Coordinates of C-alpha atoms and ligand atoms in Angstrom, one line a residue:
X615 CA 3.0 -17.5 2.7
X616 CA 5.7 -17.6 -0.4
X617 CA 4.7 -14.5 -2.1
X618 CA 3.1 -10.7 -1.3
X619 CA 1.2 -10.5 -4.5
X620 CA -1.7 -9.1 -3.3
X621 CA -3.8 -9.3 0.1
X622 CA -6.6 -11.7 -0.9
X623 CA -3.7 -14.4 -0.9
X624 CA -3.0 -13.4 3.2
X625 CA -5.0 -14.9 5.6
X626 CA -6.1 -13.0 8.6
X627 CA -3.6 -14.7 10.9
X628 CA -1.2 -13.7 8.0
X629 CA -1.9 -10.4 8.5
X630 CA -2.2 -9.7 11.9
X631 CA 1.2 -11.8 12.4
X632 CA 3.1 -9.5 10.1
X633 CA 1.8 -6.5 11.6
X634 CA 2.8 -8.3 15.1
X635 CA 6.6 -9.0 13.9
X636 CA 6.6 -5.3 12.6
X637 CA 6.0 -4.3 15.9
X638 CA 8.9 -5.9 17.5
X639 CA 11.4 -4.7 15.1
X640 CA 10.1 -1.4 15.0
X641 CA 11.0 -1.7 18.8
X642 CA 13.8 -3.2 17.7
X643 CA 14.8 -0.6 15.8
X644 CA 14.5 2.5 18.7
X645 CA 16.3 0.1 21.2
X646 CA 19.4 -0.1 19.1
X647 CA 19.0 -4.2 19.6
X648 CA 17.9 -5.1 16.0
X649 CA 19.5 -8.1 14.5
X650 CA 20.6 -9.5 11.0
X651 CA 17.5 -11.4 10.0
X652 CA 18.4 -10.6 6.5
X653 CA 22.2 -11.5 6.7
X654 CA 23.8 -12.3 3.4
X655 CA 20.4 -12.3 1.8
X656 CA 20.1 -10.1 -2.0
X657 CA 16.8 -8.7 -2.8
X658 CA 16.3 -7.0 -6.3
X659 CA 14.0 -4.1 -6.1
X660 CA 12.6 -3.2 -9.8
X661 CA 11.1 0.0 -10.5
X662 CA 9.1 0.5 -13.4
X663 CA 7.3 3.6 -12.2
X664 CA 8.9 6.6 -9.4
X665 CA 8.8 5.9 -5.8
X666 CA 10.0 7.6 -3.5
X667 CA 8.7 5.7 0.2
X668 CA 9.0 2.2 -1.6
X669 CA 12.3 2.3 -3.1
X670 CA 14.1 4.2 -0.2
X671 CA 12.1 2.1 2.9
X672 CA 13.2 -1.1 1.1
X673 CA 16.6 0.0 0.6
X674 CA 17.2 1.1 4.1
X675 CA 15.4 -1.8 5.5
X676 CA 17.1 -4.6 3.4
X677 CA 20.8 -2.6 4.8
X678 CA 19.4 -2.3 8.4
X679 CA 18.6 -6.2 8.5
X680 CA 22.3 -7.4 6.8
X681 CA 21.1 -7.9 3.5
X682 CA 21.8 -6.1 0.1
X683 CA 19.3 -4.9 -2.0
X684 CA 19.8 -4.1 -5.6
X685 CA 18.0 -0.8 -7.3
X686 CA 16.8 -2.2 -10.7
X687 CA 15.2 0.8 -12.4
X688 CA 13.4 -0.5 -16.0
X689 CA 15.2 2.2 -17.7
X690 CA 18.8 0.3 -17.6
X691 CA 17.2 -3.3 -17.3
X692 CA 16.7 -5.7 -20.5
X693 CA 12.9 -6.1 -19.1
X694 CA 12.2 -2.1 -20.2
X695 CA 13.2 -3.2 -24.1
X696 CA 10.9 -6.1 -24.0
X697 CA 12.7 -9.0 -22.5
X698 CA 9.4 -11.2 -20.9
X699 CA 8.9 -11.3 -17.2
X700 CA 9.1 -14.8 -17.7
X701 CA 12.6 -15.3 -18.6
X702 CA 13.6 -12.2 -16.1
X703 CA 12.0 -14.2 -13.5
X704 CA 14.1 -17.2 -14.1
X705 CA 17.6 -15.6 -14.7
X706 CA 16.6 -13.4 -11.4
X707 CA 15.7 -16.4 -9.5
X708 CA 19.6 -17.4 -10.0
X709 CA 21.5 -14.6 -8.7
X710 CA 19.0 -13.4 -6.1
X711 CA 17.1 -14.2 -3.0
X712 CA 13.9 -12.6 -3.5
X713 CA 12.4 -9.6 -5.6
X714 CA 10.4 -6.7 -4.9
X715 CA 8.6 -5.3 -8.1
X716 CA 6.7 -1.5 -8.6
X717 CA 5.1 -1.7 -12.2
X718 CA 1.5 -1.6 -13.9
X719 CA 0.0 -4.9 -14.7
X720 CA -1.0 -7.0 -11.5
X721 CA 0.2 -9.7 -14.3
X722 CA 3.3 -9.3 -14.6
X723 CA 4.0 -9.4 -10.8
X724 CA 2.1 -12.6 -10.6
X725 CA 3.9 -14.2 -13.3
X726 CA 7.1 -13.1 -11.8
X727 CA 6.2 -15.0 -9.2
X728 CA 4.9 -17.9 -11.1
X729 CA 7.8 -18.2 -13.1
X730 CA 10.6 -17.9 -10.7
X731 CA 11.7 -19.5 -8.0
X732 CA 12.3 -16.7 -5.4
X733 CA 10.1 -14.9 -3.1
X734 CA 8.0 -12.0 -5.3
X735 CA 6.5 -8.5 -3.2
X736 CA 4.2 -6.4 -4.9
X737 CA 5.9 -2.8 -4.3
X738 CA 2.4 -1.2 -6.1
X739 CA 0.4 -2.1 -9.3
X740 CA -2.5 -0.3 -11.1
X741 CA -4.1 -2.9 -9.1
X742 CA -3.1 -3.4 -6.0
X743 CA -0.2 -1.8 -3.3
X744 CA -0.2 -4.6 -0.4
X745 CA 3.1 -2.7 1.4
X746 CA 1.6 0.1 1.5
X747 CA -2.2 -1.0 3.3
X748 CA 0.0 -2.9 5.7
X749 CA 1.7 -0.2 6.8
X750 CA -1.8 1.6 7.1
X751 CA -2.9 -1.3 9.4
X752 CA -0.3 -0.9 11.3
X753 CA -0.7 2.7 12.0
X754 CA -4.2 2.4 12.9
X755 CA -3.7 -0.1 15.1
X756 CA -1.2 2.2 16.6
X757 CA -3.7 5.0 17.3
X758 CA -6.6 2.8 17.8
X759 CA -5.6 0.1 19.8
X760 CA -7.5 -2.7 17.5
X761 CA -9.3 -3.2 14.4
X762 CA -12.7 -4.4 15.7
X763 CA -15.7 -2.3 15.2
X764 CA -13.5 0.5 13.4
X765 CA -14.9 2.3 10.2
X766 CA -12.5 3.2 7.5
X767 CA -13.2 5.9 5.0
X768 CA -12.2 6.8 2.1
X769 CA -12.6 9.6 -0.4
X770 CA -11.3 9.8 -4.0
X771 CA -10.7 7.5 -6.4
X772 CA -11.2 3.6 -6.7
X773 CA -7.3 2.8 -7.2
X774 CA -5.3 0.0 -6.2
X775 CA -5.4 1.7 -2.3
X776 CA -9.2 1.7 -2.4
X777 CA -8.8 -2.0 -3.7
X778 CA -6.4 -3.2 -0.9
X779 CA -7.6 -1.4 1.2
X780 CA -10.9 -3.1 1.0
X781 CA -9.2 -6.4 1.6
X782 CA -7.0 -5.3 4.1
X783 CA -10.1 -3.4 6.2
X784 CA -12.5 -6.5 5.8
X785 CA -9.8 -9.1 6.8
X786 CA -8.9 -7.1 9.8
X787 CA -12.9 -6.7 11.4
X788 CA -13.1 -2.7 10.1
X789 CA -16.4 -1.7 8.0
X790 CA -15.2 0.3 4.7
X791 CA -17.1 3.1 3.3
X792 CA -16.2 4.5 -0.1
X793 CA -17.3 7.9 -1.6
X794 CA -16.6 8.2 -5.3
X795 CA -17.6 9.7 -8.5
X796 CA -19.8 7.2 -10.8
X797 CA -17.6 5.1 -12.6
X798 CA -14.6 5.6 -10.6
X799 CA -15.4 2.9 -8.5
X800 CA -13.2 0.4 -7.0
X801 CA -12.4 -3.9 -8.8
X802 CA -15.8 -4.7 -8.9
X803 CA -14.8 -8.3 -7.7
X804 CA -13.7 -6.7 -4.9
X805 CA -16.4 -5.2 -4.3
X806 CA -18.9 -8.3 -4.7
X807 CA -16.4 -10.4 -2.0
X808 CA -16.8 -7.5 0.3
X809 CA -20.3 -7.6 0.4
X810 CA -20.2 -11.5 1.2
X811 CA -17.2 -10.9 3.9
X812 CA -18.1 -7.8 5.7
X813 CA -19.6 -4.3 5.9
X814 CA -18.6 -2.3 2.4
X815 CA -20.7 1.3 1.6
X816 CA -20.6 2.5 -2.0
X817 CA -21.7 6.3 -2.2
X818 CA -21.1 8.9 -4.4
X819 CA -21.7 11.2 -1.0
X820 CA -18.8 12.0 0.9
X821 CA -20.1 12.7 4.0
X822 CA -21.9 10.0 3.5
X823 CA -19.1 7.9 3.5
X824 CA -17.2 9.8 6.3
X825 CA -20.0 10.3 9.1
X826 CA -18.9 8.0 12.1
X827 CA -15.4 7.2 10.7
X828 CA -12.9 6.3 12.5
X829 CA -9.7 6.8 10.4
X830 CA -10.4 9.0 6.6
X831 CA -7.8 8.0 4.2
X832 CA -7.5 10.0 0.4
X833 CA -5.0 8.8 -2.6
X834 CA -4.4 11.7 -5.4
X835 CA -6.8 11.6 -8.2
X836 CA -4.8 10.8 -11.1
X837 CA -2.7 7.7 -10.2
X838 CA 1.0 7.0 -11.6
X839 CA 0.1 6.3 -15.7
X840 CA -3.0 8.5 -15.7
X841 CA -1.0 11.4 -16.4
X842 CA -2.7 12.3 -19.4
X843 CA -6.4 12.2 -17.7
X844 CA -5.3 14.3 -15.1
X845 CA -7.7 17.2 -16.4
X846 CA -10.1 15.3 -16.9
X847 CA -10.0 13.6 -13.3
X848 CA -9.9 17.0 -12.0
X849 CA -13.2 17.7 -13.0
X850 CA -14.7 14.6 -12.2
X851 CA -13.0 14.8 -8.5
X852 CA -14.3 18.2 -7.4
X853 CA -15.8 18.2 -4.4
X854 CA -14.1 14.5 -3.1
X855 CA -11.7 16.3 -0.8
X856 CA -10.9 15.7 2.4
X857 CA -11.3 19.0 4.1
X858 CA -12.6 20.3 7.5
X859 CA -16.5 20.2 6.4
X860 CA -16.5 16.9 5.2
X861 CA -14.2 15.4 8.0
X862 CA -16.9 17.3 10.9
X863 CA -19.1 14.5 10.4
X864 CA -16.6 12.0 11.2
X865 CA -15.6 10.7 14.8
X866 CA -14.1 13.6 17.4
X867 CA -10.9 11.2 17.5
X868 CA -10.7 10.2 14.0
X869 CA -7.3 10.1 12.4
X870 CA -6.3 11.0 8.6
X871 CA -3.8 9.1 6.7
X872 CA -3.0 9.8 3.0
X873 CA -0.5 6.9 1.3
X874 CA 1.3 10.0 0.0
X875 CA 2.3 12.1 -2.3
X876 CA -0.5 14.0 -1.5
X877 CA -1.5 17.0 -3.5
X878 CA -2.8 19.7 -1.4
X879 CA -6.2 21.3 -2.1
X880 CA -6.9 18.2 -4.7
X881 CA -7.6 15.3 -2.8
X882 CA -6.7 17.0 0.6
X883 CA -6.7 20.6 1.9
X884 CA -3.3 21.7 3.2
X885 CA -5.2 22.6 6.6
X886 CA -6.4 19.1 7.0
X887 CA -2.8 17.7 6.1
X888 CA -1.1 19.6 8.2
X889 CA -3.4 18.9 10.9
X890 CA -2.6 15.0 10.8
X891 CA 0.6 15.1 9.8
X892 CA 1.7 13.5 13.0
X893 CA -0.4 10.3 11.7
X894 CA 0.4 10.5 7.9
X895 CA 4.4 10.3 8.4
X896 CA 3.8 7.6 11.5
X897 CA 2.6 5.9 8.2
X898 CA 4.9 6.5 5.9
X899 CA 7.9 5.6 8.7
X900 CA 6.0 2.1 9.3
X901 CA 6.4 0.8 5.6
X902 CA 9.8 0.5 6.6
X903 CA 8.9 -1.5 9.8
X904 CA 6.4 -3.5 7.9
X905 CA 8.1 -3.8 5.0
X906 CA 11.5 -5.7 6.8
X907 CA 8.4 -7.7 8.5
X908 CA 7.4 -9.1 5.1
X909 CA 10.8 -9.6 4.2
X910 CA 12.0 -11.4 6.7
X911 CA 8.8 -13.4 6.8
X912 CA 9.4 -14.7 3.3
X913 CA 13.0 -15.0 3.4
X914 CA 14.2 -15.9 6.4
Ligands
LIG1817 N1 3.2 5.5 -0.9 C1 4.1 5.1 -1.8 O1 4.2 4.0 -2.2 O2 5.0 6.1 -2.1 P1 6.1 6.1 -3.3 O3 5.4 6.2 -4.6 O4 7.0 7.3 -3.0 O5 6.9 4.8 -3.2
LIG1818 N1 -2.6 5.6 -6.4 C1 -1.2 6.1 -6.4 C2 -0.5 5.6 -5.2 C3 0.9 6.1 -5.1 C4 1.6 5.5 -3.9 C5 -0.5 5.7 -7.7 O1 -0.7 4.6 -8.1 O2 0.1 6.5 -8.3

């Protein structure tokens, strides 16, 4: 594993070994006994859209572990008046020890990678957000014990979580059931792999989607660049929430998570958050856990 571009390019044992070494330093962590893994290493974190979770996980991860990691928003960096990824990649790959990147084009993150010479993490895409399903496998193997036989649900839109979590849910053994509107479906590639790789449900019926489930997961409705179809998404969402009638028909023990920010009565009612909440910021803690995991997988 050089890279964490996106999970198609993780093997199982990839996976289930990061999630293992995430473990450990998580306990690590609570035992006061964690150790410089990431001493005297720099790692650039470039931000092209807001984060809260990513930028402040990494940052506090990368200081935890010894190392030094360097906020690069796109607003002060030559890349945000043009400058190609190409050559950023290569003047990057000089200074630093490896990059983590938030922006839009899956592209651009792969040709990061392709161009320079450092380890490249994919902090979220339109595409793809590989940090964040990790941490999501993570936490339901921390409520659940193991992947196998486990259905995962989720409602909403088709957006990069829907498309990683697919890979991430098949990889790991867990059926995935998605309820969406008509044509808000998830990479239809993705899709078509599913279908020769495991157990993937397409519906547009939410409870559909939900009955039997083992862990329900939402995203908003109107991803980070769809401002401007935000009304339009509301109207095509209605009715894709996760609420108390739609999550009866799941399992009695089923948990919630929601990659966050969440936005109450949209995607999720405030009841039903508040309900989980325990399990949604167990998730949003382990990106930091999984997160150094990557990092010192890569780097180390
Ligand atoms: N879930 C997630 O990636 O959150 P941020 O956008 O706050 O980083
Ligand atoms: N789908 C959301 C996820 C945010 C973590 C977005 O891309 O804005």
């Amino acid at each position: 594993m050089r890279h964490l571009l996106k999970l198609e390019d993780l093997t199982r044992e990839d996976i289930l070994s990061i999630l293992n070494l995430a473990d450990q330093l998580k306990f690590e962590r609570i035992n006061g006994v964690q150790k410089d893994y990431l001493k005297g290493k720099k790692i650039g974190l470039i931000f092209q859209k807001a984060s809260t979770r990513t930028r402040v996980s990494f940052e506090a991860g990368i200081y935890e572990l010894g190392g030094y990691g360097l906020f690069l928003s796109s607003n002060d960096l030559q890349i945000g008046r043009g400058e190609p990824v190409q050559d950023t990649a290569r003047v990057l790959s000089r200074y630093l020890d490896g990059i983590m990147i938030r922006t839009f084009a899956q592209q651009e993150v792969e040709d990061l990678a392709k161009y320079g010479s450092i380890p490249v993490i994919n902090g979220l895409t339109d595409y793809a957000h590989p940090c964040q399903v990790l941490a999501d496998l993570m936490t339901i193997r921390e409520y659940k014990g193991s992947f196998k036989g486990l259905k995962l649900a989720f409602v909403g839109d088709g957006n990069n979580m829907a498309n990683s979590l697919i890979v991430g849910a098949i990889k790991t053994g867990m059926s995935f059931a998605i309820a969406c509107p008509k044509g808000y479906e998830p990479d239809k590639h993705l899709i078509e792999w599913a279908k020769e790789n495991g157990n993937i449900t397409i519906t547009q019926d939410v409870k559909e989607a939900v009955k039997d489930a083992d862990v329900v997961y939402t995203d908003v409705w109107a991803s980070m660049g769809q401002e401007e179809e935000r009304a339009k998404r509301i109207k095509a969402f209605a009715g894709y929430q996760v609420n108390k009638e739609n999550l009866s028909v799941a399992k009695n023990d089923v948990i919630v998570l929601h990659c966050l920010p969440a936005h109450r009565e949209e995607e999720i009612t405030a009841e039903v958050f508040e309900a989980h909440a325990d399990e949604i910021f167990n998730q949003a803690e382990n990106r930091l856990h999984v997160q150094k995991a990557v990092m010192v997988k890569l780097l180390k």
